[in-house]
Every structure is written in structure tokens, then in C-alpha cells.
XYZ file of C-alpha atoms in Angstrom:
716
model
C 93.023 61.246 74.251
C 94.121 62.143 70.464
C 97.407 61.484 69.630
C 98.730 64.448 67.671
C 101.854 62.638 66.544
C 99.994 60.809 63.447
C 98.585 64.011 62.912
C 101.571 66.227 62.230
C 102.986 63.957 59.640
C 100.255 64.855 57.313
C 100.649 68.511 57.573
C 102.800 69.122 54.272
C 99.559 69.172 52.314
C 97.836 72.220 52.533
C 93.946 71.875 53.874
C 91.033 71.555 52.039
C 87.610 73.244 52.744
C 86.975 70.090 55.150
C 90.186 69.690 56.936
C 89.907 69.705 60.941
C 90.487 72.695 62.431
C 92.833 70.716 65.190
C 93.819 68.513 63.225
C 97.118 68.245 64.993
C 96.173 69.135 68.072
C 95.346 66.641 71.267
C 91.700 66.606 72.262
C 89.623 66.680 75.352
C 88.019 62.850 76.748
C 85.016 62.087 75.131
C 84.969 64.932 71.978
C 82.754 63.801 69.012
C 84.877 64.250 66.170
C 81.446 64.992 63.712
C 80.988 68.132 65.408
C 84.867 69.791 65.615
C 85.240 72.852 63.242
C 86.798 72.484 59.486
C 88.326 74.854 57.722
C 85.621 76.089 55.615
C 84.149 77.923 58.867
C 84.334 80.601 59.200
C 83.994 80.513 63.363
C 86.441 77.720 64.526
C 85.405 76.562 68.005
C 89.178 75.803 69.723
C 87.877 74.443 72.691
C 87.823 70.781 72.149
C 91.798 71.649 72.042
C 91.743 73.081 75.813
C 91.595 70.840 78.888
C 91.673 73.749 81.637
C 87.972 73.154 83.855
C 88.540 76.541 84.851
C 88.145 78.141 81.300
C 85.554 79.785 79.154
C 84.998 78.875 75.521
C 87.083 79.660 72.780
C 86.885 80.410 69.083
C 88.248 82.621 66.762
C 85.653 84.391 64.014
C 87.255 84.826 60.853
C 84.098 87.162 59.237
C 85.583 90.344 60.819
C 89.378 89.380 58.663
C 89.418 91.580 55.775
C 87.874 89.393 52.184
C 90.909 89.874 50.658
C 92.985 88.457 52.871
C 90.237 86.393 54.900
C 91.902 82.764 53.272
C 95.249 83.710 53.941
C 94.611 84.372 57.384
C 92.939 80.960 58.081
C 95.477 79.206 56.161
C 98.195 80.920 58.398
C 95.736 80.182 61.710
C 95.551 76.450 60.703
C 99.447 76.146 60.789
C 100.161 78.195 64.101
C 97.034 75.328 65.198
C 99.126 72.604 63.888
C 102.755 72.727 62.798
C 105.671 73.637 65.273
C 107.570 77.030 64.614
C 109.741 76.831 61.866
C 113.760 76.912 62.731
C 116.229 78.892 61.153
C 115.090 82.104 61.043
C 116.458 85.170 61.836
C 113.897 85.469 64.853
C 113.415 84.002 68.377
C 109.824 82.500 67.681
C 109.036 80.100 70.743
C 109.579 76.260 69.459
C 106.829 73.544 69.640
C 103.308 74.037 69.250
C 101.716 77.202 70.256
C 99.060 77.417 73.201
C 95.801 78.031 72.324
C 95.836 81.200 73.795
C 98.919 81.872 72.200
C 97.430 81.861 68.819
C 94.092 83.607 69.318
C 95.975 86.857 70.478
C 98.464 86.358 67.347
C 95.579 85.909 64.854
C 93.549 89.382 66.538
C 97.079 91.057 65.613
C 97.677 89.540 62.021
C 93.909 90.926 61.117
C 94.871 94.310 62.308
C 97.966 94.272 60.129
C 95.881 92.560 56.841
C 93.122 95.407 57.904
C 95.653 98.053 57.447
C 97.013 96.432 54.393
C 94.031 96.538 52.884
C 93.470 100.235 53.771
C 96.188 100.957 51.541
C 94.568 99.078 48.457
C 96.422 95.702 48.809
C 94.772 92.686 48.482
C 97.758 90.279 48.605
C 100.518 89.643 51.259
C 102.667 88.977 48.294
C 102.342 92.424 47.302
C 103.669 93.829 50.144
C 107.035 95.534 50.274
C 109.571 96.582 52.475
C 108.444 100.357 52.560
C 104.803 98.734 53.360
C 106.611 97.160 56.329
C 108.882 100.095 57.069
C 105.568 102.447 56.959
C 103.443 99.812 59.392
C 106.421 99.850 61.951
C 106.163 103.739 61.827
C 102.403 103.902 62.558
C 102.808 101.076 65.346
C 105.446 103.054 67.168
C 103.340 106.250 66.983
C 99.842 104.500 67.965
C 98.276 105.699 71.565
C 98.844 101.907 72.702
C 101.364 99.957 75.117
C 104.845 99.279 74.608
C 103.881 95.286 74.977
C 101.241 95.788 72.588
C 103.161 97.582 69.778
C 105.803 94.840 69.971
C 102.678 91.794 70.193
C 101.781 93.578 66.897
C 105.291 93.786 65.211
C 106.132 90.344 66.566
C 103.117 89.240 64.547
C 103.914 90.258 60.842
C 107.601 88.511 62.103
C 105.681 85.181 62.169
C 103.611 85.805 59.405
C 107.377 85.710 57.938
C 108.406 82.774 59.309
C 105.980 80.841 57.848
C 106.174 81.751 54.544
C 107.387 78.582 53.119
C 104.521 76.653 54.063
C 102.064 79.262 52.859
C 100.950 79.625 48.962
C 102.885 81.860 47.117
C 100.169 84.637 47.230
C 99.993 84.899 50.644
C 104.291 85.054 51.233
C 105.636 88.274 52.285
C 108.858 89.006 50.785
C 111.844 86.827 50.768
C 113.628 89.499 52.671
C 112.713 89.668 56.738
C 110.961 92.176 58.037
C 112.815 95.797 58.831
C 115.823 93.477 57.807
C 115.669 90.985 60.352
C 116.537 94.192 63.212
C 115.121 92.886 66.855
C 111.767 94.677 67.861
C 112.659 96.770 69.954
C 115.314 98.708 68.130
C 112.988 99.070 65.174
C 110.826 100.638 68.262
C 113.841 102.450 69.283
C 112.145 101.124 72.924
C 112.719 98.519 75.649
C 110.614 97.574 78.474
C 111.615 98.429 81.468
C 113.224 96.403 83.934
C 111.196 95.231 86.451
C 112.497 94.112 89.412
C 109.039 93.189 91.294
C 105.866 91.276 90.614
C 103.383 94.046 90.101
C 100.687 92.169 91.173
C 98.913 94.537 94.207
C 98.867 93.195 98.080
C 95.906 93.421 99.695
C 95.863 95.558 102.298
C 96.775 93.478 105.837
C 93.581 95.106 107.639
C 91.383 93.914 104.505
C 93.070 90.620 104.110
C 92.635 89.811 108.124
C 89.208 90.738 108.205
C 88.096 88.766 104.728
C 89.708 85.995 105.942
C 88.218 86.044 109.312
C 84.593 85.922 107.705
C 85.561 83.420 105.524
C 86.886 80.850 108.360
C 83.587 82.237 110.219
C 81.333 80.873 107.210
C 83.609 77.296 106.851
C 83.790 76.939 110.966
C 80.636 78.552 112.289
C 78.165 78.794 109.522
C 78.289 76.250 106.762
C 75.989 73.628 108.843
C 73.141 75.954 108.900
C 73.958 77.072 105.011
C 73.907 73.789 104.101
C 71.161 72.253 105.723
C 68.589 75.297 104.146
C 70.230 74.531 100.847
C 69.510 70.795 100.581
C 65.860 71.819 101.473
C 66.005 74.488 98.556
C 67.380 71.812 96.304
C 64.668 69.341 97.821
C 62.058 71.592 96.813
C 63.056 72.778 93.137
C 63.667 69.292 92.445
C 59.716 68.542 93.260
C 58.631 71.964 91.331
C 60.619 70.883 88.095
C 59.217 67.464 88.496
C 55.660 69.121 88.538
C 56.775 71.191 85.178
C 57.764 68.155 83.835
C 54.292 66.753 84.544
C 52.792 69.739 82.765
C 49.144 69.068 81.654
C 49.144 65.118 81.840
C 47.084 63.220 84.366
C 47.571 64.152 87.690
C 48.193 61.363 90.297
C 45.663 59.995 91.917
C 46.513 61.455 95.292
C 46.347 65.282 93.416
C 43.066 64.053 92.090
C 41.534 62.813 95.584
C 44.039 63.764 98.570
C 45.136 67.138 98.013
C 42.360 69.075 100.185
C 43.534 66.787 102.553
C 47.086 67.469 102.510
C 46.283 71.411 102.584
C 44.331 71.292 105.135
C 46.963 69.707 107.555
C 49.948 71.686 106.324
C 47.674 75.053 106.992
C 47.177 73.903 110.683
C 50.604 72.546 111.141
C 50.894 76.911 110.173
C 48.400 77.889 112.559
C 49.896 75.768 115.340
C 53.264 77.000 115.454
C 52.071 80.866 114.522
C 53.282 80.815 111.061
C 52.704 82.893 108.510
C 51.810 81.769 105.199
C 54.623 82.384 102.182
C 53.574 84.971 100.038
C 54.832 87.133 97.104
C 53.961 90.538 95.880
C 51.381 91.153 93.240
C 51.711 93.448 90.334
C 49.605 96.091 92.292
C 51.592 95.871 95.427
C 49.951 93.663 97.120
C 50.903 90.525 98.846
C 49.171 87.146 98.239
C 50.060 83.879 98.914
C 52.648 81.842 97.299
C 50.903 79.099 95.568
C 53.853 77.340 93.806
C 56.237 77.350 97.212
C 53.053 76.049 98.990
C 52.657 73.337 96.149
C 56.823 72.637 96.492
C 56.008 72.041 99.907
C 52.961 69.423 98.904
C 54.686 67.866 96.382
C 52.134 68.973 94.326
C 51.148 70.776 90.779
C 50.295 74.245 91.503
C 47.407 73.805 89.271
C 45.783 71.582 91.854
C 45.475 74.120 94.704
C 44.141 76.660 92.603
C 40.753 74.582 91.965
C 37.650 76.030 93.911
C 37.554 74.058 96.572
C 41.563 74.615 97.816
C 41.238 78.166 97.084
C 38.616 78.542 99.276
C 40.392 76.588 102.045
C 43.518 79.381 101.343
C 40.918 82.441 101.773
C 39.035 81.167 104.838
C 42.535 80.378 106.708
C 43.140 83.500 108.424
C 46.616 83.678 108.483
C 49.047 86.431 108.536
C 51.186 86.299 104.873
C 55.001 86.977 104.788
C 55.987 88.824 101.893
C 59.125 85.716 101.017
C 59.495 81.623 101.559
C 61.531 80.838 104.791
C 62.137 77.643 105.235
C 62.234 74.829 107.948
C 65.704 74.639 107.933
C 66.590 75.767 111.701
C 68.894 78.213 112.716
C 71.760 77.114 115.076
C 74.830 78.541 114.673
C 75.653 81.914 116.904
C 78.412 84.651 116.469
C 79.726 85.998 119.823
C 76.725 84.389 122.036
C 73.821 84.802 119.631
C 71.891 82.920 116.999
C 73.550 84.598 113.700
C 70.089 85.653 112.267
C 66.744 86.108 113.520
C 64.764 84.782 111.172
C 64.752 81.312 109.094
C 66.628 81.542 105.640
C 64.481 82.350 102.444
C 63.724 79.795 99.913
C 65.482 82.463 97.450
C 68.164 82.877 99.616
C 69.549 79.676 100.144
C 71.756 79.465 96.593
C 72.620 82.785 97.506
C 74.448 81.824 100.813
C 75.139 78.793 99.235
C 77.260 80.774 96.957
C 78.791 82.521 99.589
C 79.724 79.769 101.396
C 81.273 78.663 98.242
C 83.687 81.888 97.993
C 84.510 81.539 101.624
C 86.075 78.194 101.047
C 88.015 79.339 97.869
C 89.450 82.209 99.918
C 90.536 79.893 102.544
C 91.989 76.833 100.546
C 93.764 79.864 97.852
C 95.130 81.675 100.413
C 96.223 79.321 102.790
C 97.940 77.066 100.568
C 99.652 79.665 97.723
C 98.114 77.778 94.644
C 97.232 79.226 91.642
C 93.854 80.592 91.100
C 93.378 77.943 88.397
C 94.844 74.862 90.220
C 92.437 75.411 93.099
C 89.649 76.081 90.537
C 90.318 71.820 89.244
C 90.198 70.392 92.655
C 88.138 67.412 92.933
C 86.806 65.448 95.659
C 89.491 63.192 97.588
C 91.938 65.754 97.004
C 93.089 65.769 100.752
C 95.094 63.662 102.161
C 97.168 63.290 105.498
C 100.740 62.752 105.689
C 100.938 61.780 109.449
C 98.540 64.377 111.072
C 99.484 66.958 108.392
C 96.551 67.712 105.708
C 97.703 68.246 102.423
C 95.902 69.280 98.997
C 96.542 67.218 95.919
C 95.875 68.399 92.557
C 96.579 69.514 88.943
C 98.492 72.037 87.692
C 99.771 73.244 84.099
C 102.294 75.605 84.364
C 105.910 74.631 83.302
C 104.378 70.776 82.391
C 105.680 69.762 78.977
C 105.264 66.641 76.833
C 108.229 65.267 75.182
C 108.515 67.705 72.338
C 108.652 70.438 74.907
C 105.301 71.695 73.962
C 102.770 72.858 76.744
C 100.496 69.545 78.003
C 97.186 70.820 77.734
C 95.844 68.296 80.383
C 98.479 69.102 82.796
C 99.716 66.956 85.339
C 98.954 66.041 89.387
C 101.224 67.546 91.103
C 103.871 65.412 92.052
C 104.833 67.129 95.948
C 101.276 68.102 96.695
C 100.291 71.638 98.884
C 100.640 71.526 102.334
C 97.622 72.943 104.030
C 96.441 74.285 107.851
C 93.213 72.068 109.274
C 90.839 75.199 108.335
C 91.905 74.804 104.936
C 90.869 70.948 104.911
C 87.945 71.572 106.705
C 86.808 74.001 103.812
C 86.868 71.017 101.119
C 85.283 68.722 103.340
C 82.477 71.636 103.411
C 82.249 72.064 99.767
C 81.767 68.234 99.335
C 78.849 68.443 101.588
C 77.590 71.674 99.759
C 76.791 69.910 96.315
C 77.307 66.568 94.277
C 79.627 67.601 91.511
C 82.913 65.915 91.150
C 84.889 69.174 91.098
C 84.772 71.520 94.495
C 84.204 74.286 92.317
C 81.290 73.549 89.831
C 80.590 76.401 87.076
C 76.981 76.489 88.925
C 75.224 75.267 92.240
C 71.598 75.736 90.851
C 69.418 72.555 90.022
C 66.415 74.497 88.507
C 67.183 73.913 84.821
C 66.871 77.580 84.129
C 70.184 79.288 85.827
C 72.796 76.960 84.240
C 71.935 76.529 80.723
C 73.570 79.412 78.624
C 75.975 79.411 80.720
C 77.213 75.711 80.087
C 76.452 76.200 76.217
C 79.414 78.461 75.869
C 81.564 77.030 78.514
C 83.904 74.444 77.820
C 84.593 73.022 81.066
C 82.616 73.018 84.070
C 84.270 74.516 87.127
C 84.164 78.082 87.536
C 86.627 80.872 86.086
C 88.522 83.287 87.804
C 86.110 85.776 86.429
C 83.492 84.035 88.360
C 85.298 84.254 91.464
C 86.500 87.954 91.399
C 82.400 88.396 91.220
C 81.773 86.091 93.914
C 84.057 87.618 95.951
C 82.530 91.328 95.566
C 79.440 89.888 95.982
C 80.516 88.046 99.237
C 81.804 91.305 100.327
C 78.965 93.298 99.625
C 76.839 90.671 102.056
C 79.255 91.039 104.680
C 79.202 94.982 104.879
C 75.131 94.375 104.598
C 75.033 92.186 107.641
C 77.512 94.321 109.841
C 75.741 97.260 109.324
C 71.967 95.480 109.688
C 73.538 94.066 113.355
C 75.916 96.429 114.253
C 79.029 94.635 114.113
C 82.223 96.271 113.983
C 84.252 93.474 112.389
C 83.342 94.800 108.691
C 85.812 94.235 105.999
C 87.366 97.347 105.221
C 88.347 98.614 101.897
C 91.527 98.196 100.567
C 93.373 101.709 100.316
C 94.924 100.922 97.291
C 93.326 98.813 95.400
C 89.515 98.273 96.146
C 88.696 95.548 93.923
C 89.974 92.282 95.349
C 90.650 89.598 92.601
C 91.924 86.282 92.715
C 95.423 86.604 91.502
C 96.233 88.797 94.699
C 95.553 86.300 97.171
C 99.170 84.361 96.492
C 101.007 87.469 96.366
C 99.362 88.627 99.864
C 100.266 85.436 101.672
C 103.716 85.773 100.650
C 103.866 89.420 101.956
C 102.342 87.610 105.146
C 104.603 84.843 105.531
C 107.631 87.100 105.359
C 106.487 90.228 107.084
C 104.230 89.056 110.012
C 105.443 84.982 110.521
C 104.119 85.168 114.202
C 101.057 87.066 113.288
C 97.894 85.361 114.275
C 94.715 86.051 112.095
C 91.402 84.336 111.896
C 91.051 81.683 114.068
C 94.866 81.581 115.801
C 96.239 80.429 112.251
C 99.945 80.324 112.671
C 101.846 81.575 109.407
C 104.989 80.879 111.049
C 103.764 77.193 110.433
C 102.877 77.784 107.025
C 106.162 79.357 106.271
C 107.897 76.272 107.407
C 105.652 74.023 105.411
C 105.704 76.028 102.452
C 109.636 76.516 102.256
C 110.899 73.183 103.703
C 107.662 70.916 103.067
C 105.783 69.165 100.175
C 104.867 73.130 98.734
C 108.491 73.924 98.742
C 108.806 72.400 95.388
C 110.022 74.964 92.703
C 107.712 74.215 90.443
C 105.099 75.683 92.178
C 106.571 79.369 92.004
C 105.438 79.785 95.693
C 109.164 80.189 96.728
C 109.926 82.671 94.030
C 107.259 85.318 95.508
C 109.060 84.792 98.860
C 112.255 85.186 97.619
C 110.873 88.552 96.760
C 109.381 89.808 99.575
C 112.306 88.630 101.376
C 114.052 90.700 99.029
C 111.828 93.631 99.926
C 111.510 93.094 103.763
C 115.258 92.550 104.013
C 115.858 95.736 102.182
C 113.133 97.661 104.123
C 114.765 96.609 107.568
C 118.302 97.767 106.290
C 116.729 101.265 105.196
C 114.994 101.849 108.434
C 118.183 100.830 110.483
C 119.949 103.472 108.247
C 117.884 106.459 109.005
C 118.324 105.396 112.810
C 121.890 105.473 112.564
C 121.923 108.908 110.795
C 119.969 110.826 113.428
C 122.223 108.933 115.985
C 121.437 105.987 116.836
C 123.625 104.027 119.598
C 124.690 100.594 118.747
C 126.160 97.999 121.283
C 127.048 94.514 121.656
C 129.436 92.360 119.970
C 128.480 92.629 116.591
C 127.829 96.383 116.993
C 130.531 97.138 114.222
C 129.798 94.572 112.133
C 125.930 96.038 112.302
C 127.072 99.386 111.566
C 129.465 98.511 108.768
C 126.595 96.652 107.049
C 124.283 98.912 107.356
C 126.212 101.815 105.421
C 127.240 99.212 103.325
C 123.210 98.292 102.363
C 122.641 101.806 100.642
C 124.215 100.570 97.784
C 121.200 97.979 97.140
C 118.754 101.001 97.042
C 117.185 101.345 93.530
C 118.898 97.707 92.510
C 116.714 95.775 89.928
C 116.026 92.218 90.055
C 115.350 90.916 86.860
C 115.088 87.224 87.769
C 114.163 85.347 91.068
C 117.261 84.067 90.687
C 118.596 87.624 91.601
C 116.253 87.843 94.561
C 118.210 84.507 95.663
C 121.746 85.683 95.226
C 121.200 88.986 96.732
C 119.297 87.529 99.675
C 122.753 85.536 100.391
C 124.862 88.448 100.304
C 126.330 88.767 103.589
C 125.326 92.797 103.911
C 122.165 92.070 104.078
C 122.226 89.427 106.575
C 120.147 91.453 109.534
C 117.554 90.242 111.176
C 115.530 92.131 114.188
C 114.728 89.555 117.049
C 113.427 89.894 120.625
C 115.117 93.173 121.975
C 118.212 92.335 119.866
C 119.187 92.419 116.409
C 121.265 89.172 115.094
C 123.901 90.316 112.161
C 124.495 86.863 110.882
C 128.017 85.280 110.370
C 126.651 81.417 110.304
C 130.096 80.319 111.580
C 129.428 82.223 114.798
C 125.838 81.334 115.491
C 125.300 79.807 118.646
C 121.554 79.244 117.810
C 120.641 76.156 115.460
C 120.512 77.747 111.974
C 117.473 77.070 109.728
C 117.125 75.786 106.367
C 120.095 74.466 104.344
C 123.575 75.467 103.471
C 124.404 78.776 101.123
C 120.687 79.063 100.613
C 118.673 81.949 101.439
C 116.375 80.139 103.535
C 119.573 79.588 105.990
C 118.306 82.063 108.477
C 118.930 81.978 112.681
C 116.724 80.461 114.697
C 115.220 83.485 116.674
C 113.137 81.604 119.015
C 116.310 80.260 120.134
C 118.628 83.032 120.774
C 121.732 82.390 122.920
C 122.474 85.476 125.033
C 126.634 84.650 124.793
C 126.246 84.341 120.964
C 128.691 86.558 118.839
C 126.408 87.980 116.410
C 124.314 90.032 118.719
C 123.919 93.804 118.150
C 121.634 96.187 120.850
C 120.142 99.297 119.126
C 118.479 102.111 121.326
C 115.525 100.234 120.441
C 116.485 97.027 121.524
C 117.402 98.427 124.820
C 114.040 100.231 124.982
C 112.637 96.658 125.025
C 114.717 95.280 127.870
C 113.628 98.569 129.889
C 110.405 97.155 130.160
C 111.565 93.785 130.413
C 113.383 95.244 133.317
C 110.374 96.679 134.572
C 108.673 93.592 134.452
C 111.111 91.492 136.387
C 111.908 94.060 139.236
C 108.060 93.516 141.125
C 109.185 89.724 141.165
C 112.864 89.964 142.429
C 111.287 92.271 145.305
C 108.695 90.025 146.298
C 109.540 88.307 149.558
C 106.669 85.758 149.362
C 108.625 84.483 145.534
C 109.875 81.095 145.961
C 113.735 80.830 146.693
C 114.454 79.277 143.199
C 112.330 81.528 141.608
C 113.763 84.394 143.040
C 117.563 83.310 142.505
C 116.999 82.622 138.838
C 114.695 86.182 138.363
C 117.369 87.827 140.199
C 120.226 86.481 137.585
C 118.048 87.702 134.737
C 117.656 90.840 135.919
C 121.454 91.303 136.499
C 122.353 90.413 133.591
C 119.664 92.984 131.710
C 120.659 95.665 133.614
C 124.480 94.966 132.890
C 123.316 95.183 128.988
C 121.978 98.542 129.541
C 124.808 99.605 131.474
C 127.341 98.458 129.132
C 124.457 100.480 126.143
C 124.993 103.779 128.145
C 128.733 103.597 128.400
C 131.186 104.250 125.458
C 134.183 102.267 124.894
C 133.843 98.133 124.640
C 130.913 96.239 125.345
C 130.538 93.251 126.853
C 127.816 90.490 125.448
């Protein structure tokens, strides 16, 4: 990696035409210095300074900038790339080096500003006046764009001014700060509304459950068949590639003298097994023998099968021809007791199924780990380890990773605390390691024929798939599931999300937090227990707050708690009766909780602070409601002292606990329990010990119901 420190000391001088564009940036390992963009280029390739494997190429095109301002914008952009933000300005500019993506965004806003200046007849930044800047602010404020976009456009002008002392005199804005140094929100007279909740839409539970179920099915049931077929397809593809590379050169001796014998043996095998010959549709609509596929099977050049002798053999074979090229890979997997398909996987179908299998693995790993999409896409072989019997996932992350200067480290770092994952996610990693030979688990292309990945690789700076590619893969995976369920009349299709039909990777992490909080004991897809995941993610390795995942959990816990209290308040207003030792405290807390309606949470800390509020400590349980007072709790509390994760152990609720309240809904559940116990107590053949135990429990429950139904003081 290039050390940026020496480069920064050279930035006192402005760049010359041959100055490297990335003079002060660390570069990706293996970067060829001679291929780097220089200042004189009209297109600057910035990819060598971006380390994430899952990103697309980055560049800045200057031919779109008005010619009068092109050199000025180039100098400013070069300074943004190689010089930390100047200090001592009235603007709150982020100190240190900006990220490449941020610089590209700023440059676009600068270009729009210079275009506007050119439209007013100006040709230099030095000619801009305070009145010009005021007029620009008025136009930006009136533009039919988002408030965030307006702020970005004006912030770019502030940044040009902040760098004025480093720019040539002809490229400097007036000495007075733009808009007299006022804050942008005051210039626009608009402020962004407070957003107390992550706006990323969750995936509907029915949609997510079905999608995860199919993903697990691919990993756990169909993987062997798909991998076997894909291995065969790749081997045949490699044969075809070798044949193309040989081209018109002399054929091996076995192709000169033994092709006919090989073809006779192959045709006899087709005939003995009752298989049709592979075929493909001609331009006239008829189906003929797929000679290139037969050539792959025999590992010979296609032309050697078209010589008169061998063509005559094919014509006289008297075998049926079926459109397609079925592989020899067997179908061994079963769904609901029957083979998952009636026909062999086709040669051209195998790569598609392999891509679907890779997508299923991504969904399983991303959803059941809580990792960010980019972290999953950058995983490499050997990333799974075990702590005891618990599988953990080690990978690289970038968010919040800074160097000693406070700048973002472009190469990121391996997380100090790995992600805790269930066994099925570890199995998904193992499947990916079998699916392809690449070091990255999610390479940009799975294909090997030399034709389908060439353009992609030229435009990419990394070798992993991008979030955009995976989004497309998920859409294709959903289409396959829909078609498969329709063809086989299966009822377990993935229902469309009623709120947001498009399933994107950014929604998986948000949805997992919802499931953990709202359905902590829910079992979906191969009996995966979210209660276990909650314990792992909030108390184990993944609970490290650098991951950001507990932030999502905090918001979801807050929303769930408020929903619970809102529902309780509606029932109280409708006349619901509450009994038990904590009944008075329950009513007090529920009535006070109405003040939380509409409360804005600006930060995760706000969510944590709100969750520790005593009036929110109400937890519905099994035929009871816990009105938590940690000092009076009879159960073993979960979490740490004074933590939002300090919650009652509802699985260990003690009947004599002073925190218990019982609503009419709880009593309905107890009545159902009584109905289930009565036949057991009335059974004369029940063992005496069991009879005594169940009778004692029945009497306790009947006393609770009786106390609830009578006014006055209530016993626990």
C-alpha cells in the first residue's frame, strides 16, 4: 500500500499536468503507477484508491464542465482528493481527507454551480460577487428538488470558498464568506424534519419467512444437485474453450483418426439408455442436433463432427432429438418426498441455478448474521470459525474504521469481534466454497467461458458482486421460485411484499431486528430460533456496538414497547379490568405512557434512554404481564444493570412475584389452561403424584380467576 504521509507534504505546490491525481492517497495493492491518471487527463480514474471489493468503478469526467471553469474545477477536485479540509473557517467542514464517493458528489455539485455561473456570462470564480451568490441561493431554494439536495448544492459553494487560499487567485471566491457566513438551513429557511426511526422499510413477515424458507431449502436440500450439475457444466465449458483456442490449427491425432469411433460409442450409449440427442432450434424453427454440445462431450472440435463420415453417422442414428442439452448429473434431492425435478438439469440452466444457489446463500448469511451487505459481499474463504460449538463469522468492515489522522481507512479492518451465526449460515458458507474456486465467497461472475465476464471485469475495480447485482439476483431468485411453485402446484410461493414489492439487501438487516424484537420465540425456516439469535447478537460477539446492529435493535425495542403500551391503553379505555399485585402500577404506567406518543428519537442514545424509563417497563408474558421493578423481581433478570437489555426472564416467571399484573386477556389464557387441566385432574387412573400436582395447579389458577372477577384487594 502506498503511504500517503510523504505525499501530503508536497501539496504546497499546485499540480502540474503530469502530477498524479491520487498523489496523497493510499492505493490498492498491486496498483501499477504508470497507469494512474494525471492532472492533464479529462477523465480521472479513482478506482485505485478504493479498496472495497464489492464496489463499482469510480471516475470523474471533466469534459462535462464548462470550458471556462474546467481548470478551476480540476484544481479544486485535486485538492479535495489530496488535501485535508482547511481549518479556521466559519463552516463545520469535516476535517481530514474526504471519502472518494463524497468527493465525486461534491464535484457534481460544483459543476452545477459553475454551469449556473457560465449561464450568467461569468468565466472566472474571482468575478463572482456576493449578489451572485445570493441569487444562486434563491434559485436553489426554489428548485423542485429535495431539501437534502439543496443543502448539498450550497455546501459545495462553501467548500470552494474554504479552499480559496489554496487556489490560484483567479479561482478564488470573494473574501467574505458566502451568505455572510450564515448556516445553510438559515439561508434556505428550511430544516430537515427530525426522523426518529430508520426509514428503511422492513420486509413483510410473510414475505421474509417464505423467502428465507426457500433460501434454506436451496442451501440444505438442493445444493448437492446444483453443484454437481454446475461442475459438469464448467468442465464441458472448459472443453469448448480449449477447442476454440485450437481453432484451425492441426487437430490432435485422436481427432483425426478416432472421432468416428468415439461418436459411435456415444450414440450407442444414447440408444441403450433411451435418451434423446441434445438439440437446438434452427432459424427455420426446426430442431437439429446440437453438434457443439456433442463435441464438448467427446472433447473434440465441433468441425470434426461435421466431416461427411461423422455427419452421416448422426443422420443415420435414428434417435429422437430434444431441444436443450441435458447434463448427466443425477437428481437426488427431494422436496416433500418427491424428486424436486422430473428432468435433468440443462447445460444452459446450470449457471442460472448456481447463481440462485449463491443468492440463497447470501440471504441466509446476511439475514441470519445481521452483517451489512458490503461486509457479506467481501467475505473470503476461511471466514467461519468456532468458539466452542458456536460458529462465528470473521470478516472485514469499513464503517467507523479510521486511521491515526481521523480519516477513513480505505482498506477497512477485520472485525475484532466476529459475528455469531446459526449452523445454517455456516452451512451456506461451506456451500459457497464448494460452488466455485474463487477466494471471495461472492465473486463478480461464476462463469468460466471467457465471454460473459469480460466487460464486467473491465469496468470493476473489485472482484466481488455489488449490492446492485445482488438486488437483481434476489429479483431473479423470486421469479424462479414463483415459476417453480406455479409449475409444480406448490402452495409455498413467496407472497409479494404489500408495502414495498422490491426486496433489496438493505432491508434484510432492518427486518432481522424486527423479527428478533417482535417474534423472539418465533420459529421460521428450518426451526431457526430468533430467541437464540437475540442472545447471541446482543450479549455475544455480535453485540459489539461498532457493528451498529444493536442500534437497530434499540429502535425496534422502543417501537415494540410503545406499540404494546398503546394497545394496553386502548384496552383500559374500553374498560379492561386488571388484577394482581402490580395492577395499580400497571394502570399508572399505561396511562402515563400516552405522553410518549409522537416522541422524536434523534439518536440511538435517545432510544436507549427512553427504554430505561420506568413507565415503559411492561412486558406481556404467558397468561400474565410483568410490570418490571428490578428490585422486586423474583426471576433472573437478563442483561446488565442499568441497561436497556435488562429485561425479565419471562420463561422463568415465579407465581409469587410482586411484579405480576393480570389483564382480562391474561385471564382468558388462564381459563384455557384450566380447561386443559380439568380432564387430567378428573381422570381416576392418573398416577397419584401427578394427580396431586395438577390439582394444586388447578386450584391456584381457579383462585387467580376468582380474585380477578371480584372487586377489592387481590391476592397474588
